[in-house]
Coordinates of C-alpha atoms in Angstrom, one line a residue:
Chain A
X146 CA -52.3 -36.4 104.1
X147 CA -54.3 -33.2 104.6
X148 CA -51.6 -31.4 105.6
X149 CA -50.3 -31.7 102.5
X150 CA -53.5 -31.0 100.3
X151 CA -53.2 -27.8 101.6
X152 CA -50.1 -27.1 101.5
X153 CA -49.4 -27.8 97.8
X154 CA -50.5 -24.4 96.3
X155 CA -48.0 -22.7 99.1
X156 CA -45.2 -24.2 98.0
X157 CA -45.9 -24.0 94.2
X158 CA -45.9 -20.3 95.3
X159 CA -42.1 -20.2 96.6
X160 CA -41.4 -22.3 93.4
X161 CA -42.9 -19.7 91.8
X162 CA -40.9 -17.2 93.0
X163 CA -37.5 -18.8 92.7
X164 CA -38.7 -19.2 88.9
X165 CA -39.5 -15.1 88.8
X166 CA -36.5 -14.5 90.5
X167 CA -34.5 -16.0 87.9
X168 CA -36.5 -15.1 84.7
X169 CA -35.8 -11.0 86.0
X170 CA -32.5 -12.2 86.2
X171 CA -31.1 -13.6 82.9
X172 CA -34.0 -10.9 81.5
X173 CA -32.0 -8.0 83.0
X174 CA -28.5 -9.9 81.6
X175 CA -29.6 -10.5 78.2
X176 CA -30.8 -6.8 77.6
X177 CA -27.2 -5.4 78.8
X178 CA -24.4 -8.2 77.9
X179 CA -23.1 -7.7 74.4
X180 CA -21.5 -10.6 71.8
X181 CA -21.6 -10.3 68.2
X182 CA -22.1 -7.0 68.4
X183 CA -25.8 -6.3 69.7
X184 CA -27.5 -7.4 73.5
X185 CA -27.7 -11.3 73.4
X186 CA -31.2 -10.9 73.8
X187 CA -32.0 -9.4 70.1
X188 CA -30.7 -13.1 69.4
X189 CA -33.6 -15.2 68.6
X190 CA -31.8 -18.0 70.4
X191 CA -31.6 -16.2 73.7
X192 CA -35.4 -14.0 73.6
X193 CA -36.9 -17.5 72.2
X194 CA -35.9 -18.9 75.7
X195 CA -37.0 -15.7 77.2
X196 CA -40.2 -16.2 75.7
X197 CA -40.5 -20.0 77.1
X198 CA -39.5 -18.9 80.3
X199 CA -42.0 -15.7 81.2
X200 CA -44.7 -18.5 79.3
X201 CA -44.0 -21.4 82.2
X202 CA -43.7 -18.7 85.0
X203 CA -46.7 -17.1 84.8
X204 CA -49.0 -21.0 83.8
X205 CA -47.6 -21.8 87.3
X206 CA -48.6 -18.6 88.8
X207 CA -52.1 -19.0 87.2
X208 CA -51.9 -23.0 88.4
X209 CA -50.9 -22.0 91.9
X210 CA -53.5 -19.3 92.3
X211 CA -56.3 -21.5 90.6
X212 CA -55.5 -23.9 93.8
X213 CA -55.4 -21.4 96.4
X214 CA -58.7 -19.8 95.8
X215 CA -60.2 -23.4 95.1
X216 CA -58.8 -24.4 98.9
X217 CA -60.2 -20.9 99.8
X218 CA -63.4 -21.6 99.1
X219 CA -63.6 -25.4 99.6
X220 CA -64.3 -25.8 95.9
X221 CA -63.1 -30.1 95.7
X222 CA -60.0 -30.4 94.0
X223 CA -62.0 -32.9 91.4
X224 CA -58.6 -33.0 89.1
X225 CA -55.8 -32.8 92.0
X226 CA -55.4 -29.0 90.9
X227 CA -53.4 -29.3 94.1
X228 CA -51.0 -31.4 92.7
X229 CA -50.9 -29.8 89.7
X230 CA -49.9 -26.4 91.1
X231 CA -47.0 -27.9 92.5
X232 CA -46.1 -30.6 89.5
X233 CA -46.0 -27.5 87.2
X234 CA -44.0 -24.9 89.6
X235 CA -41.3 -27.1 90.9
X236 CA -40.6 -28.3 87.6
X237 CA -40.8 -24.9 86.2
X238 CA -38.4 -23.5 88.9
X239 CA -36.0 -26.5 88.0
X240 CA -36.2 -25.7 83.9
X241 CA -36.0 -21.9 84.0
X242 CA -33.6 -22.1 86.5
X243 CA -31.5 -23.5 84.3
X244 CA -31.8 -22.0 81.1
X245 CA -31.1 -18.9 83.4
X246 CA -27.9 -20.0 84.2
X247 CA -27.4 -21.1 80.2
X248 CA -28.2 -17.2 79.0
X249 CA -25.5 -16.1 81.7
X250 CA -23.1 -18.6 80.2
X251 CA -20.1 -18.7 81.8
X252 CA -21.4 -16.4 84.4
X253 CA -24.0 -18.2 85.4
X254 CA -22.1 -21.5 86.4
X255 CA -19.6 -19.1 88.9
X256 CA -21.1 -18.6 92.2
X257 CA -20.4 -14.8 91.3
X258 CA -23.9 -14.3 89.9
X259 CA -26.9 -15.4 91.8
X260 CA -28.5 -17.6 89.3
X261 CA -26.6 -21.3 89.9
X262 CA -27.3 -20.7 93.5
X263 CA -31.2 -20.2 92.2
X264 CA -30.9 -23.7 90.3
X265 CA -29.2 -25.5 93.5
X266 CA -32.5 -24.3 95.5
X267 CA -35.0 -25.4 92.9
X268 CA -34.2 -28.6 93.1
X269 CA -36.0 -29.6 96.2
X270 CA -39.6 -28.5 94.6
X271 CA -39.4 -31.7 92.6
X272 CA -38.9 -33.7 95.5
X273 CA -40.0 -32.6 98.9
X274 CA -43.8 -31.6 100.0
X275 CA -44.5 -34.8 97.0
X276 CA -42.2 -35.7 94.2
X277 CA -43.1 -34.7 91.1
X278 CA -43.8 -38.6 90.4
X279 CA -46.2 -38.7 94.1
X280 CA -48.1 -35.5 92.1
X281 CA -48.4 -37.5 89.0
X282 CA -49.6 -40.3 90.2
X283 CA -52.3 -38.1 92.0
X284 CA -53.2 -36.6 88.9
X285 CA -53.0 -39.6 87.5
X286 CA -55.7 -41.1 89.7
X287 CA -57.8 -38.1 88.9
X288 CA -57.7 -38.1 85.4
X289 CA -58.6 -41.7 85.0
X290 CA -60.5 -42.5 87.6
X291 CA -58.4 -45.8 88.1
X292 CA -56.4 -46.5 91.4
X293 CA -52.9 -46.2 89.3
X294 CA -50.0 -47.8 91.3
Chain T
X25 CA -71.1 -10.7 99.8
X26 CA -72.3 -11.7 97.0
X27 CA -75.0 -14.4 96.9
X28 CA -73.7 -16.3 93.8
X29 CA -73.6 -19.5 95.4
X30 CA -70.4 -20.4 93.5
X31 CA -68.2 -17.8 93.9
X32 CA -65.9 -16.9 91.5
X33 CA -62.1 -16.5 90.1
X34 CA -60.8 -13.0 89.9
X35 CA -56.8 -12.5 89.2
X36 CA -57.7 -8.6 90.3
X37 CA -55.9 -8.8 93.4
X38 CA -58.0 -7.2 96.0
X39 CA -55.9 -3.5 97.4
X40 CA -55.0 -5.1 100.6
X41 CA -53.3 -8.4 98.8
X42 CA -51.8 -5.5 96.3
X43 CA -50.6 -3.6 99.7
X44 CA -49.0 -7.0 101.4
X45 CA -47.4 -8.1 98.4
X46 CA -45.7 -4.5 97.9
X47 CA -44.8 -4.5 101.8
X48 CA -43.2 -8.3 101.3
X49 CA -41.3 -7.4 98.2
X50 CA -40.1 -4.8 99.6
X51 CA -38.2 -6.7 103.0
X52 CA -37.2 -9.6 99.9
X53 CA -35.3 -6.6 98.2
X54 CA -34.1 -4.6 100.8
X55 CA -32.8 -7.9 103.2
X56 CA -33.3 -10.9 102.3
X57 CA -31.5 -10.7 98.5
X58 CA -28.3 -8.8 99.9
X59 CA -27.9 -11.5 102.9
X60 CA -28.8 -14.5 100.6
X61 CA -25.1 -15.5 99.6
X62 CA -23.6 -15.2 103.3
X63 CA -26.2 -17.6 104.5
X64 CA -25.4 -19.5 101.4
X65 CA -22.3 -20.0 102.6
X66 CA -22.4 -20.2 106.2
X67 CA -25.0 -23.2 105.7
X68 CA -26.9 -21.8 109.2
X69 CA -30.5 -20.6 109.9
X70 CA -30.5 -16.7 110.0
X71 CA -31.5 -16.3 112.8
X72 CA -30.6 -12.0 111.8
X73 CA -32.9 -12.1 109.5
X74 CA -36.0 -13.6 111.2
X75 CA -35.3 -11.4 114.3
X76 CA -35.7 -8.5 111.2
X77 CA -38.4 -9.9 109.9
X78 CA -40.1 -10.6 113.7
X79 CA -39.6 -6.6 114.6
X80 CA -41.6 -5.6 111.3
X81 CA -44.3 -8.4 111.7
X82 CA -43.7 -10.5 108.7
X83 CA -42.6 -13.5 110.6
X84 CA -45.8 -13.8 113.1
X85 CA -48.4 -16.1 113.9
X86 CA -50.9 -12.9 112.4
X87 CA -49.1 -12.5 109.2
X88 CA -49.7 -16.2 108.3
X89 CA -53.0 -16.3 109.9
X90 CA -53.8 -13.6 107.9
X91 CA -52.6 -14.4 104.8
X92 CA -54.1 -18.2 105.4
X93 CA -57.6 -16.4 106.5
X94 CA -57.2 -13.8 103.3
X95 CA -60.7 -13.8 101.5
X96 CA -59.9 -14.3 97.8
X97 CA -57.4 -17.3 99.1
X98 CA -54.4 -15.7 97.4
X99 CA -53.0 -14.0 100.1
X100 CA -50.3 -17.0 101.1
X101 CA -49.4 -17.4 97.3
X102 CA -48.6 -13.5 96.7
X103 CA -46.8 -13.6 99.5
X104 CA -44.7 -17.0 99.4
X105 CA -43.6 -15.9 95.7
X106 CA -42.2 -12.4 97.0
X107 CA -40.2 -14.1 99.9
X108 CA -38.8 -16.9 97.8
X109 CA -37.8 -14.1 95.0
X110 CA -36.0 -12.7 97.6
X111 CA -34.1 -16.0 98.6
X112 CA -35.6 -19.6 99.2
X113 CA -32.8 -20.4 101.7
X114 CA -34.1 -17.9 103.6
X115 CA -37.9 -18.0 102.5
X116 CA -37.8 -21.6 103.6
X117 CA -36.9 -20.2 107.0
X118 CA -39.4 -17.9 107.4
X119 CA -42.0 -20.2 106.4
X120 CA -40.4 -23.5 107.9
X121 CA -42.7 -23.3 111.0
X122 CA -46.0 -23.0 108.7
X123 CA -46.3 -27.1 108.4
X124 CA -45.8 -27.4 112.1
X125 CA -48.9 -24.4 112.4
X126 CA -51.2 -26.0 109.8
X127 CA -51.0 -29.5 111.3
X128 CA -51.8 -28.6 114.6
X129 CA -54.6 -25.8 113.6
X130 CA -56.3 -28.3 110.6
X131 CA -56.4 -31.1 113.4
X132 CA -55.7 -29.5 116.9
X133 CA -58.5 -28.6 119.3
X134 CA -58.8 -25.0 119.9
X135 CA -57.0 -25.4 123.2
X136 CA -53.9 -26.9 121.4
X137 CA -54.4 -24.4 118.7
X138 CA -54.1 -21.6 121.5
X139 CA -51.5 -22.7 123.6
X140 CA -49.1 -24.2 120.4
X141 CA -49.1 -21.9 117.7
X142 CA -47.6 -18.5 119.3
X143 CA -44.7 -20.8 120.4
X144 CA -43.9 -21.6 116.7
X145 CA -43.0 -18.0 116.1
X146 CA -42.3 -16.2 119.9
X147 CA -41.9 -12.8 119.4
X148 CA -39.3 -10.0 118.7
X149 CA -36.6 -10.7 120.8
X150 CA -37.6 -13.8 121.2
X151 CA -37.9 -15.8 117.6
X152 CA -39.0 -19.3 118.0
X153 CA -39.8 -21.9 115.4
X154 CA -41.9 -25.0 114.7
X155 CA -41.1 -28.1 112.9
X156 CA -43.2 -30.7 111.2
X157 CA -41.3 -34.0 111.5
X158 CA -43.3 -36.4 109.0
X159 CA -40.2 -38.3 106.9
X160 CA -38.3 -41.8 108.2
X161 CA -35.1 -43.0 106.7
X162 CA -37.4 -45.7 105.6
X163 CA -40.5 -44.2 105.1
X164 CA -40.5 -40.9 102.5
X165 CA -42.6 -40.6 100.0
X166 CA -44.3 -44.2 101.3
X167 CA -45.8 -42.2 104.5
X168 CA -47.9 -45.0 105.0
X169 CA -44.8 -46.8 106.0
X170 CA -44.2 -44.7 109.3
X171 CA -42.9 -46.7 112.3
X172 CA -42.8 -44.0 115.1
X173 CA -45.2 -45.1 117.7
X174 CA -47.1 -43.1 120.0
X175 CA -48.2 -45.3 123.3
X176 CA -50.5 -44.4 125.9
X177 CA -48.6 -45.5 129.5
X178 CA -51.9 -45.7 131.9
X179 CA -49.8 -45.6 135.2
X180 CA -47.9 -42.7 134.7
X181 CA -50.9 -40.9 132.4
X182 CA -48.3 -40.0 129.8
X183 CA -48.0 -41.0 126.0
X184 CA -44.3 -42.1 124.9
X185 CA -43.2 -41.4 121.3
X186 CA -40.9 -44.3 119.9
X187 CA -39.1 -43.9 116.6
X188 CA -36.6 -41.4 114.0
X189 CA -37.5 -38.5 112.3
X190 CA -35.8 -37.1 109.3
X191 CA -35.3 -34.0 107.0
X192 CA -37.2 -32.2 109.6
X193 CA -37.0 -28.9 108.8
X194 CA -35.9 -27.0 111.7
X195 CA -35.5 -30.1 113.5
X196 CA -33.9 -30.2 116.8
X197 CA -34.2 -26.3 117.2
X198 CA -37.7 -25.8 116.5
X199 CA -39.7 -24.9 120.1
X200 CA -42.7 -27.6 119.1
X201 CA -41.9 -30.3 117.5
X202 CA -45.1 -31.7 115.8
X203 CA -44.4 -35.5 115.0
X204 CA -46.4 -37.4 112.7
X205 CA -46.8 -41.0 114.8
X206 CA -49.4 -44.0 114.7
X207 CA -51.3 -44.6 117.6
X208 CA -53.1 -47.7 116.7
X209 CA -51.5 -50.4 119.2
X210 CA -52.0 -47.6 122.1
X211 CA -56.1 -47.1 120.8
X212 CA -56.8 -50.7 120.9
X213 CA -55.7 -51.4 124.2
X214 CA -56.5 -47.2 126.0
X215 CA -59.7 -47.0 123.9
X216 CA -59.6 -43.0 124.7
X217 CA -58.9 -40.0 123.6
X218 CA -55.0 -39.8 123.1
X219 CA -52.4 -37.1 123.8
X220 CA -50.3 -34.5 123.2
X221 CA -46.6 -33.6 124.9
X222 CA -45.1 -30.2 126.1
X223 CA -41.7 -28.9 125.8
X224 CA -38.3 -30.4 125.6
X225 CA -39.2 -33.8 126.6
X226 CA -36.2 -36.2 128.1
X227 CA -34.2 -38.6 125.6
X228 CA -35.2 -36.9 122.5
X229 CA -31.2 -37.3 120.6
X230 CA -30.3 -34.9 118.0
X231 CA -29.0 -36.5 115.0
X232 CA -26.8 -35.1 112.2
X233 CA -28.0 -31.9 109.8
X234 CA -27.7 -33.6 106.4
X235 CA -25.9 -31.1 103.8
X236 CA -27.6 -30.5 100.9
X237 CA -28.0 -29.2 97.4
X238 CA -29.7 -26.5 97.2
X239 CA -32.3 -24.0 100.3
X240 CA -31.3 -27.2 102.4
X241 CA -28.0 -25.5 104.0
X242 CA -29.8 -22.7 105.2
X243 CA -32.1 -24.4 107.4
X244 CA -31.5 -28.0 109.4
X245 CA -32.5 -30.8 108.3
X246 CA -31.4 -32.9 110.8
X247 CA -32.2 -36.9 111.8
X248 CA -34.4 -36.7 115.1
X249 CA -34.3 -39.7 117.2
X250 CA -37.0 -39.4 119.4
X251 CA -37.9 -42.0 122.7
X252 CA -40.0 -39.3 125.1
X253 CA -42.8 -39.1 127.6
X254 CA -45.0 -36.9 126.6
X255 CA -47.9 -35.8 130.0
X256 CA -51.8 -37.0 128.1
X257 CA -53.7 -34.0 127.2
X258 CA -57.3 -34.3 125.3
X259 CA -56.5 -35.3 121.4
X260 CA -59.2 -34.3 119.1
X261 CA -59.2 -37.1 116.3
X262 CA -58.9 -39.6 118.8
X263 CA -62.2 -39.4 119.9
X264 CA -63.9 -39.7 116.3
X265 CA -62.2 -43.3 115.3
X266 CA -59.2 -41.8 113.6
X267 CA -55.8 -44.2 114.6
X268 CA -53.4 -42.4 113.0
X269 CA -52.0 -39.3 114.6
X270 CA -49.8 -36.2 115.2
X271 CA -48.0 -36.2 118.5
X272 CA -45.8 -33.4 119.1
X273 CA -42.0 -33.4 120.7
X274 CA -41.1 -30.6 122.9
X275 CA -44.3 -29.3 122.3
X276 CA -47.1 -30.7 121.1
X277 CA -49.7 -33.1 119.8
X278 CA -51.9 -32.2 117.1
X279 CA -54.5 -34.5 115.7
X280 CA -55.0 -36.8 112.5
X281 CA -55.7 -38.2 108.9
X282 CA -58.0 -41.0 108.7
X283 CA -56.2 -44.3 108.1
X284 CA -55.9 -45.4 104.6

């Protein structure tokens, strides 16, 4: 499906950006909202997700844009970089979406803040365009050099 | 140009990638966040918000061309990941007429390319959209398993597609219609070039717009039953062996993978 090659490190992108969207988020949140007396985010519980979160964001971003320039300039996608792009950012967008919503707490499950709306529209990068399983099976191939089934 | 014969990976984004993705972010901030929830809600395409993005240039044929064309290749990611910041509802809308685009311009002749393309995205005043209909209800991530036929009718010189559609983004309101269809019963017995279709064709049934999860709501994704003529024009793949193709419903057909 070649319309799909090339289409993978697109939608990694919007992936990508629902993940960014929601890292700024719960970033912004944990530096103002208060409990136990300091910002939730000088808890090592709440940066320590912070930390995992800005990490996965930006190894999708570099994924994504490793992809695109490789399509740009017909370099062969030897180990479905493709695929990978777009493994790595809809399952990022799915997981920091989420532990968004966990930093708001409360908050964060009401449709008053953005970020459970966020998590609803991750959802779809694990599935359309090539589940994650169709992109791991690609990679799969690749890496092995077998015809996995 | 450099005449390294391998050219190499720079995250330096060049000033013009810099100068889009400023320009983007700043239409994701200023409309698309505050209208995200109402179109949330309402579970509709907003149509106010490409008409907005139509008048500025963002949702154009150029733009993507551009962006597809940009030289360090990063031009469609930088700007993908400042419209789904903004909302991916309504990012999925802006971009929902790209797969349509890239199908017919990876596989299309140049004539096709020409006359399809500008009526994926219209113009101010008059948005259009284009819709890549590739999914059955028994054949998703199994493409392979596709049943929608495309036959070549000799008599009347007109191709007619055969089969349902589903999850189509944009499907049943899109302008072109680009519909992912094997040809191989029709080859055998035509043994020419196949065919492409123009607008609205006759019998093509609307089916339901599934809800959803999540960016679903905000754009159909409806069930497409299609049974249309479609008049034969010259289809690229045809020609070189290929027997697996995209025909297009009220617009177009595009061209072809090879067959597995």
């Amino acid at each position: 499906m070649k319309t799909f090659e090339a289409s993978r490190p697109s939608v990694a992108a919007m992936a990508v950006g629902v993940a960014r969207a929601a890292l700024e988020f719960a970033r912004d949140y944990a530096r103002d909202r208060v409990q136990f007396g300091r910002p939730i985010g000088q808890h090592q519980a709440i940066a320590f997700m912070l930390a995992d979160m800005a990490a996965s964001v930006d190894a999708a971003r570099l994924l994504t844009w490793r992809a695109a320039w490789m399509a740009r300039h017909q370099v062969p996608f030897g180990q479905a970089e493709g695929s990978m792009s777009k493994l790595v950012a809809g399952e990022t967008a799915v997981r920091v979406t989420e532990q968004a919503i966990q930093i708001l707490g409360g908050n964060g499950y009401t449709r008053e803040y953005p970020v459970e709306r966020w998590h609803r529209d991750a959802k779809i990068f694990t599935i359309f365009e090539g589940t994650s399983e169709i992109q791991r099976l690609v990679i799969g191939r690749a890496v092995t050099g077998l015809h996995v089934t | 140009m450099s005449s390294d014969p391998q050219p190499s990976f720079s995250l330096q984004l060049s000033p013009d990638v810099r100068e889009m993705r400023d320009w983007v972010h700043d239409f994701a901030e200023r409309v698309i966040r505050p209208a995200a929830q109402e179109w949330d809600e309402r579970e509709e395409t907003p149509w106010p918000v490409l008409e907005e993005a139509a008048k500025i240039g963002l949702y154009s044929l150029d733009f993507f061309a551009q962006q597809w064309l940009e030289p360090s290749g990063l031009g469609t990611a930088v700007a993908f990941e400042e419209l789904f910041w903004g909302d991916a509802g309504i990012g999925l809308s802006l971009t929902g007429s790209g797969l349509a685009a890239i199908a017919v311009s990876g596989n299309g002749t140049p004539e096709q390319i020409g006359e399809w393309l500008p009526q994926m995205f219209g113009e101010p005043g008059d948005v259009r959209l284009g819709a890549f209909c590739s999914s059955e209800p028994g054949a998703g991530s199994d493409v392979s398993a596709i049943r929608t036929r495309a036959v070549y009718q000799q008599a009347s010189d007109e191709w007619v597609l055969n089969g349902t559609k589903t999850w189509v983004t944009n499907g049943g309101i899109a302008d072109v219609h680009v519909v992912v269809a094997s040809v191989e019963p029709a080859l055998a017995a035509a043994a020419r070039p196949a065919s492409s279709c123009r607008r609205a064709p006759a019998g093509c049934r609307r089916g339901r717009n599934s809800a959803s999860t999540g960016s679903g709501p905000r754009i159909p994704r409806r069930s497409c039953s299609t049974t249309c003529a479609c008049p034969a024009t010259a289809w690229s793949a045809a020609r070189s062996g290929w027997t697996r193709g995209w025909l297009g419903s009220p617009g177009a057909a595009a061209a072809a993978s090879r067959p597995r």
